[in-house]
Short mmCIF file of C-alpha atoms in Angstrom, two decimals:
data_model
loop_
_atom_site.label_atom_id
_atom_site.label_comp_id
_atom_site.label_asym_id
_atom_site.label_seq_id
_atom_site.Cartn_x
_atom_site.Cartn_y
_atom_site.Cartn_z
CA UNK I 24 2.10 16.81 -28.74
CA UNK I 25 3.99 19.91 -29.11
CA UNK I 26 1.56 21.37 -25.97
CA UNK I 27 3.14 19.52 -23.30
CA UNK I 28 6.50 20.37 -21.76
CA UNK I 29 9.35 18.24 -23.28
CA UNK I 30 9.28 15.69 -20.34
CA UNK I 31 5.72 15.33 -20.47
CA UNK I 32 5.92 14.83 -24.38
CA UNK I 33 9.46 12.07 -23.57
CA UNK I 34 6.92 10.07 -21.21
CA UNK I 35 4.09 10.29 -23.90
CA UNK I 36 6.39 9.07 -26.79
CA UNK I 37 8.01 6.22 -25.10
CA UNK I 38 4.62 5.04 -23.68
CA UNK I 39 2.99 5.13 -27.04
CA UNK I 40 5.28 3.26 -28.91
CA UNK I 41 3.90 0.44 -26.71
CA UNK I 42 1.48 -2.16 -27.86
CA UNK I 43 -2.00 -1.45 -27.88
CA UNK I 44 -1.26 2.53 -26.64
CA UNK I 45 -1.96 4.99 -28.79
CA UNK I 46 -1.42 8.73 -28.77
CA UNK I 47 -4.34 9.18 -26.29
CA UNK I 48 -3.93 6.78 -23.93
CA UNK I 49 -0.25 7.63 -23.81
CA UNK I 50 -1.69 10.97 -23.07
CA UNK I 51 -4.23 10.47 -20.08
CA UNK I 52 -1.29 7.53 -18.35
CA UNK I 53 0.94 10.67 -18.22
CA UNK I 54 -1.62 12.93 -16.76
CA UNK I 55 -2.22 10.11 -14.36
CA UNK I 56 1.31 9.83 -13.65
CA UNK I 57 1.39 13.55 -12.98
CA UNK I 58 -0.91 13.64 -10.43
CA UNK I 59 -0.22 10.14 -9.20
CA UNK I 60 2.21 9.70 -5.13
CA UNK I 61 5.77 10.19 -5.85
CA UNK I 62 6.65 6.76 -4.75
CA UNK I 63 4.42 5.08 -7.15
CA UNK I 64 5.69 6.82 -10.24
CA UNK I 65 9.11 5.91 -8.90
CA UNK I 66 8.47 2.29 -7.85
CA UNK I 67 7.19 2.01 -12.19
CA UNK I 68 10.25 3.52 -13.52
CA UNK I 69 12.59 1.57 -11.42
CA UNK I 70 10.84 -1.78 -11.78
CA UNK I 71 10.97 -1.34 -15.54
CA UNK I 72 14.59 0.05 -15.25
CA UNK I 73 15.70 -3.00 -13.47
CA UNK I 74 13.68 -5.56 -15.99
CA UNK I 75 16.07 -6.29 -17.98
CA UNK I 76 18.97 -6.52 -15.40
CA UNK I 77 17.80 -9.20 -13.07
CA UNK I 78 15.90 -11.46 -16.25
CA UNK I 79 17.76 -14.54 -17.47
CA UNK I 80 16.79 -17.53 -19.02
CA UNK I 81 16.03 -20.63 -17.05
CA UNK I 82 19.53 -23.47 -17.62
CA UNK I 83 16.98 -26.22 -18.41
CA UNK I 84 13.60 -24.97 -20.12
CA UNK I 85 14.50 -21.28 -21.00
CA UNK I 86 11.40 -19.90 -19.06
CA UNK I 87 12.36 -16.27 -18.10
CA UNK I 88 13.50 -16.78 -14.36
CA UNK I 89 15.63 -14.42 -12.34
CA UNK I 90 18.02 -17.29 -10.74
CA UNK I 91 19.97 -19.80 -13.00
CA UNK I 92 16.62 -22.59 -12.58
CA UNK I 93 13.59 -21.59 -13.01
CA UNK I 94 10.93 -21.92 -10.33
CA UNK I 95 9.33 -25.05 -11.89
CA UNK I 96 12.42 -26.83 -12.75
CA UNK I 97 13.67 -26.10 -9.56
CA UNK I 98 10.57 -27.41 -7.72
CA UNK I 99 10.89 -30.87 -6.64
CA UNK I 100 7.05 -31.94 -6.71
CA UNK I 101 7.02 -31.69 -10.37
CA UNK I 102 7.35 -34.50 -12.51
CA UNK I 103 10.68 -34.20 -14.18
CA UNK I 104 9.38 -36.72 -16.69
CA UNK I 105 7.23 -35.05 -18.83
CA UNK I 106 7.92 -32.01 -20.78
CA UNK I 107 5.70 -29.80 -22.58
CA UNK I 108 7.23 -27.96 -25.16
CA UNK I 109 5.56 -24.21 -26.20
CA UNK I 110 6.36 -21.67 -27.88
CA UNK I 111 6.93 -18.58 -25.76
CA UNK I 112 6.59 -17.62 -21.42
CA UNK I 113 2.90 -16.28 -22.04
CA UNK I 114 2.00 -19.98 -23.28
CA UNK I 115 3.76 -21.68 -20.71
CA UNK I 116 1.64 -19.13 -18.18
CA UNK I 117 -1.37 -19.74 -19.85
CA UNK I 118 -1.09 -23.76 -19.52
CA UNK I 119 -0.04 -23.17 -15.74
CA UNK I 120 -2.80 -21.34 -15.08
CA UNK I 121 -5.59 -24.08 -16.36
CA UNK I 122 -3.42 -26.22 -13.82
CA UNK I 123 -3.65 -29.06 -15.48
CA UNK I 124 0.20 -29.91 -15.91
CA UNK I 125 2.34 -31.16 -13.23
CA UNK I 126 5.51 -31.85 -15.41
CA UNK I 127 7.86 -29.40 -16.50
CA UNK I 128 8.42 -27.07 -19.63
CA UNK I 129 10.66 -26.22 -22.62
CA UNK I 130 10.31 -22.86 -24.16
CA UNK I 131 10.94 -22.26 -28.07
CA UNK I 132 11.08 -18.78 -28.12
CA UNK I 133 9.79 -19.11 -31.49
CA UNK I 134 8.33 -21.55 -34.06
CA UNK I 135 10.08 -22.76 -37.69
CA UNK I 136 8.72 -20.42 -40.14
CA UNK I 137 10.76 -20.64 -43.44
CA UNK I 138 9.14 -17.39 -44.60
CA UNK I 139 10.54 -15.74 -41.93
CA UNK I 140 13.71 -17.55 -42.63
CA UNK I 141 12.97 -19.04 -38.61
CA UNK I 142 15.00 -22.91 -39.17
CA UNK I 143 15.43 -25.06 -36.96
CA UNK I 144 18.34 -23.60 -35.34
CA UNK I 145 16.73 -20.59 -34.66
CA UNK I 146 14.72 -21.43 -31.67
CA UNK I 147 15.61 -23.80 -28.87
CA UNK I 148 15.06 -27.53 -30.39
CA UNK I 149 18.70 -28.67 -29.86
CA UNK I 150 18.55 -28.19 -26.37
CA UNK I 151 15.40 -29.73 -26.27
CA UNK I 152 16.84 -32.67 -28.13
CA UNK I 153 19.95 -32.88 -25.92
CA UNK I 154 17.89 -32.59 -22.68
CA UNK I 155 16.06 -35.29 -23.65
CA UNK I 156 18.82 -37.31 -24.77
CA UNK I 157 20.25 -37.30 -21.25
CA UNK I 158 17.58 -39.61 -20.41
CA UNK I 159 14.75 -39.61 -17.61
CA UNK I 160 11.99 -38.03 -20.03
CA UNK I 161 8.59 -40.46 -20.37
CA UNK I 162 6.53 -38.26 -22.33
CA UNK I 163 6.79 -34.89 -24.34
CA UNK I 164 3.53 -33.00 -24.97
CA UNK I 165 3.41 -30.91 -28.18
CA UNK I 166 1.71 -27.51 -26.81
CA UNK I 167 2.55 -25.28 -29.88
CA UNK I 168 0.12 -23.20 -31.44
CA UNK I 169 -2.55 -24.76 -33.74
CA UNK I 170 -1.78 -21.99 -36.35
CA UNK I 171 0.78 -22.76 -39.64
CA UNK I 172 4.01 -22.58 -38.18
CA UNK I 173 2.84 -24.16 -34.59
CA UNK I 174 1.93 -27.01 -36.85
CA UNK I 175 4.69 -27.01 -38.80
CA UNK I 176 6.87 -26.98 -35.63
CA UNK I 177 5.37 -29.59 -33.80
CA UNK I 178 5.38 -31.87 -36.55
CA UNK I 179 9.08 -31.48 -37.12
CA UNK I 180 9.91 -31.75 -33.44
CA UNK I 181 7.79 -34.99 -33.68
CA UNK I 182 10.12 -36.34 -36.34
CA UNK I 183 13.03 -35.22 -34.55
CA UNK I 184 11.78 -37.23 -31.29
CA UNK I 185 10.66 -40.11 -33.11
CA UNK I 186 14.31 -41.67 -32.18
CA UNK I 187 14.10 -41.94 -28.58
CA UNK I 188 11.70 -44.27 -26.41
CA UNK I 189 8.93 -41.69 -25.45
CA UNK I 190 6.09 -40.68 -25.99
CA UNK I 191 4.98 -38.19 -27.95
CA UNK I 192 1.51 -36.25 -27.52
CA UNK I 193 0.16 -33.40 -29.14
CA UNK I 194 -2.17 -31.14 -27.28
CA UNK I 195 -5.99 -32.16 -28.31
CA UNK I 196 -8.00 -29.41 -31.04
CA UNK I 197 -11.71 -29.07 -31.19
CA UNK I 198 -14.92 -26.86 -29.88
CA UNK I 199 -13.71 -24.53 -27.34
CA UNK I 200 -15.32 -24.71 -23.94
CA UNK I 201 -18.53 -22.83 -23.72
CA UNK I 202 -18.42 -22.12 -27.47
CA UNK I 203 -21.65 -22.74 -29.38
CA UNK I 204 -20.89 -24.71 -32.40
CA UNK I 205 -22.25 -21.90 -34.94
CA UNK I 206 -19.69 -19.82 -34.21
CA UNK I 207 -17.00 -22.14 -34.27
CA UNK I 208 -14.74 -22.44 -37.74
CA UNK I 209 -14.58 -25.40 -40.27
CA UNK I 210 -11.38 -26.31 -39.51
CA UNK I 211 -11.86 -26.62 -35.81
CA UNK I 212 -15.35 -28.48 -35.71
CA UNK I 213 -13.94 -31.06 -38.67
CA UNK I 214 -10.73 -31.60 -35.93
CA UNK I 215 -13.64 -32.21 -32.84
CA UNK I 216 -15.28 -34.55 -35.37
CA UNK I 217 -11.91 -37.03 -36.10
CA UNK I 218 -11.01 -37.06 -32.18
CA UNK I 219 -14.98 -37.50 -31.03
CA UNK I 220 -14.68 -40.27 -28.18
CA UNK I 221 -16.77 -42.46 -26.65
CA UNK I 222 -18.69 -41.05 -23.16
CA UNK U 27 0.38 -14.10 -11.24
CA UNK U 28 2.84 -16.57 -9.32
CA UNK U 29 3.60 -17.84 -12.67
CA UNK U 30 6.37 -14.62 -13.43
CA UNK U 31 9.61 -14.18 -12.05
CA UNK U 32 9.75 -11.18 -8.97
CA UNK U 33 11.03 -8.66 -11.13
CA UNK U 34 8.13 -9.00 -14.22
CA UNK U 35 5.59 -9.59 -11.65
CA UNK U 36 7.24 -5.89 -9.90
CA UNK U 37 6.73 -4.59 -13.26
CA UNK U 38 3.10 -6.10 -13.89
CA UNK U 39 1.71 -5.20 -10.54
CA UNK U 40 3.05 -1.41 -10.76
CA UNK U 41 1.92 -1.53 -15.19
CA UNK U 42 -1.71 -2.40 -13.49
CA UNK U 43 -1.99 0.03 -11.49
CA UNK U 44 -2.45 2.71 -14.15
CA UNK U 45 -5.58 3.81 -15.39
CA UNK U 46 -7.31 1.36 -18.22
CA UNK U 47 -4.58 -1.15 -17.74
CA UNK U 48 -6.10 -4.47 -16.67
CA UNK U 49 -3.78 -7.89 -15.79
CA UNK U 50 -4.39 -9.04 -19.12
CA UNK U 51 -2.58 -5.64 -20.74
CA UNK U 52 -0.01 -5.35 -18.20
CA UNK U 53 1.12 -8.48 -18.18
CA UNK U 54 1.18 -7.98 -22.39
CA UNK U 55 3.01 -5.03 -21.81
CA UNK U 56 5.73 -6.81 -19.64
CA UNK U 57 6.31 -9.30 -21.89
CA UNK U 58 6.99 -6.78 -24.54
CA UNK U 59 9.38 -4.62 -22.26
CA UNK U 60 11.22 -7.99 -22.19
CA UNK U 61 11.71 -8.30 -26.16
CA UNK U 62 12.57 -4.65 -26.75
CA UNK U 63 15.77 -2.59 -26.98
CA UNK U 64 17.30 -2.60 -24.07
CA UNK U 65 18.02 1.06 -24.55
CA UNK U 66 14.16 1.47 -25.82
CA UNK U 67 12.71 0.52 -22.02
CA UNK U 68 15.54 2.33 -20.38
CA UNK U 69 14.36 5.63 -21.84
CA UNK U 70 11.08 4.30 -21.24
CA UNK U 71 12.14 4.10 -17.24
CA UNK U 72 14.17 7.28 -17.09
CA UNK U 73 11.28 9.23 -18.78
CA UNK U 74 8.79 8.48 -16.06
CA UNK U 75 11.31 8.50 -13.47
CA UNK U 76 12.35 11.98 -14.07
CA UNK U 77 9.17 13.32 -14.85
CA UNK U 78 7.74 14.41 -11.43
CA UNK U 79 11.48 15.95 -10.74
CA UNK U 80 11.76 17.94 -13.89
CA UNK U 81 8.23 18.96 -14.23
CA UNK U 82 6.55 22.69 -12.04
CA UNK U 83 3.92 24.92 -12.61
CA UNK U 84 3.85 28.14 -14.59
CA UNK U 85 3.50 31.19 -12.37
CA UNK U 86 1.00 33.00 -14.22
CA UNK U 87 -1.41 30.68 -15.85
CA UNK U 88 -0.52 26.86 -13.35
CA UNK U 89 -0.07 25.14 -16.37
CA UNK U 90 2.75 21.82 -16.28
CA UNK U 91 5.29 23.59 -17.33
CA UNK U 92 9.08 22.86 -17.43
CA UNK U 93 10.69 26.25 -16.92
CA UNK U 94 9.01 28.99 -14.43
CA UNK U 95 6.49 30.40 -17.74
CA UNK U 96 5.19 28.04 -19.89
CA UNK U 97 5.39 28.15 -23.57
CA UNK U 98 2.24 29.84 -24.13
CA UNK U 99 2.31 32.35 -21.30
CA UNK U 100 6.25 32.76 -22.79
CA UNK U 101 5.53 33.14 -26.11
CA UNK U 102 4.63 37.18 -27.33
CA UNK U 103 2.75 36.32 -30.34
CA UNK U 104 0.03 35.38 -28.02
CA UNK U 105 -2.74 37.83 -26.74
CA UNK U 106 -2.09 38.01 -23.11
CA UNK U 107 -5.61 40.25 -22.93
CA UNK U 108 -7.40 37.29 -23.61
CA UNK U 109 -7.36 34.71 -20.58
CA UNK U 110 -9.48 31.36 -21.22
CA UNK U 111 -9.70 29.87 -18.16
CA UNK U 112 -10.20 25.71 -18.09
CA UNK U 113 -10.55 23.10 -15.49
CA UNK U 114 -7.17 21.43 -16.01
CA UNK U 115 -4.07 20.73 -18.46
CA UNK U 116 -5.73 18.48 -20.66
CA UNK U 117 -8.69 20.53 -21.58
CA UNK U 118 -6.17 23.19 -22.16
CA UNK U 119 -4.01 21.03 -24.41
CA UNK U 120 -7.77 20.31 -26.12
CA UNK U 121 -8.34 24.05 -26.61
CA UNK U 122 -5.28 24.60 -27.86
CA UNK U 123 -5.33 21.62 -30.96
CA UNK U 124 -8.00 23.29 -31.85
CA UNK U 125 -6.49 25.95 -32.87
CA UNK U 126 -9.17 28.48 -32.04
CA UNK U 127 -7.56 30.54 -29.49
CA UNK U 128 -4.38 32.89 -29.34
CA UNK U 129 -5.04 34.31 -25.99
CA UNK U 130 -3.48 32.75 -22.72
CA UNK U 131 -5.04 30.14 -20.31
CA UNK U 132 -5.45 29.96 -16.64
CA UNK U 133 -5.63 26.88 -15.28
CA UNK U 134 -7.72 26.12 -12.46
CA UNK U 135 -6.43 22.68 -11.17
CA UNK U 136 -10.51 21.42 -10.01
CA UNK U 137 -13.95 22.66 -10.04
CA UNK U 138 -15.83 23.63 -7.29
CA UNK U 139 -17.66 20.91 -5.51
CA UNK U 140 -19.35 20.96 -1.96
CA UNK U 141 -20.38 17.40 -2.16
CA UNK U 142 -16.14 16.64 -2.44
CA UNK U 143 -15.73 19.50 0.15
CA UNK U 144 -13.61 21.45 -2.82
CA UNK U 145 -14.37 25.22 -2.30
CA UNK U 146 -12.93 28.23 -3.68
CA UNK U 147 -9.83 28.08 -1.86
CA UNK U 148 -8.92 24.89 -2.94
CA UNK U 149 -8.73 25.55 -6.75
CA UNK U 150 -6.44 28.72 -7.83
CA UNK U 151 -9.47 31.35 -7.78
CA UNK U 152 -7.49 33.74 -5.99
CA UNK U 153 -4.81 33.62 -8.28
CA UNK U 154 -7.11 34.39 -11.26
CA UNK U 155 -8.28 37.21 -9.44
CA UNK U 156 -5.06 38.76 -8.58
CA UNK U 157 -3.96 37.95 -11.79
CA UNK U 158 -7.28 39.83 -13.77
CA UNK U 159 -6.85 42.66 -10.43
CA UNK U 160 -3.33 43.96 -12.17
CA UNK U 161 -4.87 45.39 -15.29
CA UNK U 162 -4.44 44.48 -19.00
CA UNK U 163 -6.69 41.92 -19.54
CA UNK U 164 -9.89 42.46 -21.76
CA UNK U 165 -11.75 39.27 -21.67
CA UNK U 166 -11.78 36.13 -19.70
CA UNK U 167 -13.83 33.20 -21.28
CA UNK U 168 -14.89 30.84 -18.93
CA UNK U 169 -14.29 27.08 -20.57
CA UNK U 170 -15.14 24.64 -17.10
CA UNK U 171 -16.72 21.87 -18.27
CA UNK U 172 -20.64 21.83 -19.01
CA UNK U 173 -21.28 19.24 -16.37
CA UNK U 174 -22.66 20.31 -13.09
CA UNK U 175 -19.04 21.36 -11.31
CA UNK U 176 -18.04 23.16 -14.69
CA UNK U 177 -21.42 24.75 -14.58
CA UNK U 178 -20.91 25.84 -10.81
CA UNK U 179 -17.41 26.92 -11.26
CA UNK U 180 -18.48 29.36 -14.28
CA UNK U 181 -21.34 30.68 -12.12
CA UNK U 182 -18.90 31.21 -9.02
CA UNK U 183 -16.43 33.26 -11.38
CA UNK U 184 -18.74 35.31 -13.62
CA UNK U 185 -20.04 36.38 -10.18
CA UNK U 186 -16.47 37.09 -9.14
CA UNK U 187 -15.14 38.77 -12.15
CA UNK U 188 -18.39 40.89 -12.25
CA UNK U 189 -16.54 43.85 -10.84
CA UNK U 190 -14.03 43.86 -13.06
CA UNK U 191 -14.32 46.32 -16.56
CA UNK U 192 -13.86 43.02 -18.61
CA UNK U 193 -16.08 41.11 -20.85
CA UNK U 194 -16.98 37.79 -19.46
CA UNK U 195 -18.06 35.07 -21.48
CA UNK U 196 -18.59 31.39 -21.74
CA UNK U 197 -18.02 28.79 -24.65
CA UNK U 198 -21.00 27.93 -26.23
CA UNK U 199 -22.87 24.52 -25.86
CA UNK U 200 -24.87 22.72 -29.27
CA UNK U 201 -24.55 20.12 -31.59
CA UNK U 202 -21.39 18.30 -31.41
CA UNK U 203 -20.16 18.69 -35.04
CA UNK U 204 -20.94 15.48 -37.30
CA UNK U 205 -23.50 14.48 -34.52
CA UNK U 206 -26.84 13.62 -35.62
CA UNK U 207 -29.60 15.32 -33.70
CA UNK U 208 -31.24 11.93 -32.67
CA UNK U 209 -28.19 10.97 -30.80
CA UNK U 210 -27.88 14.53 -28.96
CA UNK U 211 -29.62 14.50 -25.36
CA UNK U 212 -32.55 17.00 -24.86
CA UNK U 213 -30.35 19.30 -22.74
CA UNK U 214 -28.28 19.96 -24.98
CA UNK U 215 -30.45 20.25 -27.66
CA UNK U 216 -32.54 22.76 -25.87
CA UNK U 217 -29.06 24.92 -25.37
CA UNK U 218 -28.85 24.39 -29.26
CA UNK U 219 -32.06 25.79 -29.93
CA UNK U 220 -31.65 28.60 -27.41
CA UNK U 221 -28.70 29.47 -28.70
CA UNK U 222 -29.70 29.68 -32.70
CA UNK U 223 -28.65 32.37 -34.66
CA UNK U 224 -29.02 33.54 -38.06
CA UNK U 225 -27.18 32.25 -40.81
#
């Protein structure tokens, strides 16, 4: 690292802090930036610098947004009576990419995890309950992950939601599409077998 | 991509232009930046923005530097009579990391490549010759890569340098350390066999 001038070392150090960017990759990226067009490097720097300044949370669903209401909550063609509860923005984007959901979202920004001292007050559960309490909600799809924390959160949520007169659903578990059965773990296979349906 | 607010999309787009950073990785990095400490993100942005402004080329060896003379050329304990000629900064850093070279460098910033219309005037050969012409050089080690362009450049350089009263050497080719012979290509094995030495 001492073989680079200070300003290159600085870029390498900061790139190296990003997830999945090791020292070698950081060096390669810094070298690329040095030979890249000035405008491209400037735009990269500026877009990163402005990221935190312009991003806020949607006042309704807590998705990342650059205005008061996110594009989904602000879209009149989305079904406002159907809420999908997800752990984070990335999971929301994954569902959006599937194109299978026409309702709106609620981003918890975390999962219940007693081991990490994360309780119901640390994630956006209160906000979800008050949102449902305002009425006009028909169904809540709980799409938290299928790991321990995700299942615990789903179970806690369904207990909280039972007092409302709404349908509570959980996304299905089973064998991933295109997957060979011999490579699928036992728990998933068990779930898939239990949830078998007539064809 | 349309599932993200504009300022996140911008960061993803710019990160995606970097070598080896695909769309998925760019998305993951952008999400990381959103949750990273403000100061860290700001420092990353600033270091990238200032990279091009502060970096110039060393007036003697043309290495990237943040002052007139680079740290190696400006170091009085380096052997100024021994020059190692390399293609680029990364190759220089690789040799520095090996700790096997105590002289100074000359960065060509390219290799001869008639196919790409890169001739002797497009890389820093003139500067090398005038540097040697000033005297006080004892040996030039040609450490261009061992590919077609690197070998052609080495051959051209040795032709140019023969008129000076100096030793001209080429880094050795052979079996990489720790490598098994059965995985080494034939050309390398041939070179290694030809360059065999008494033990």
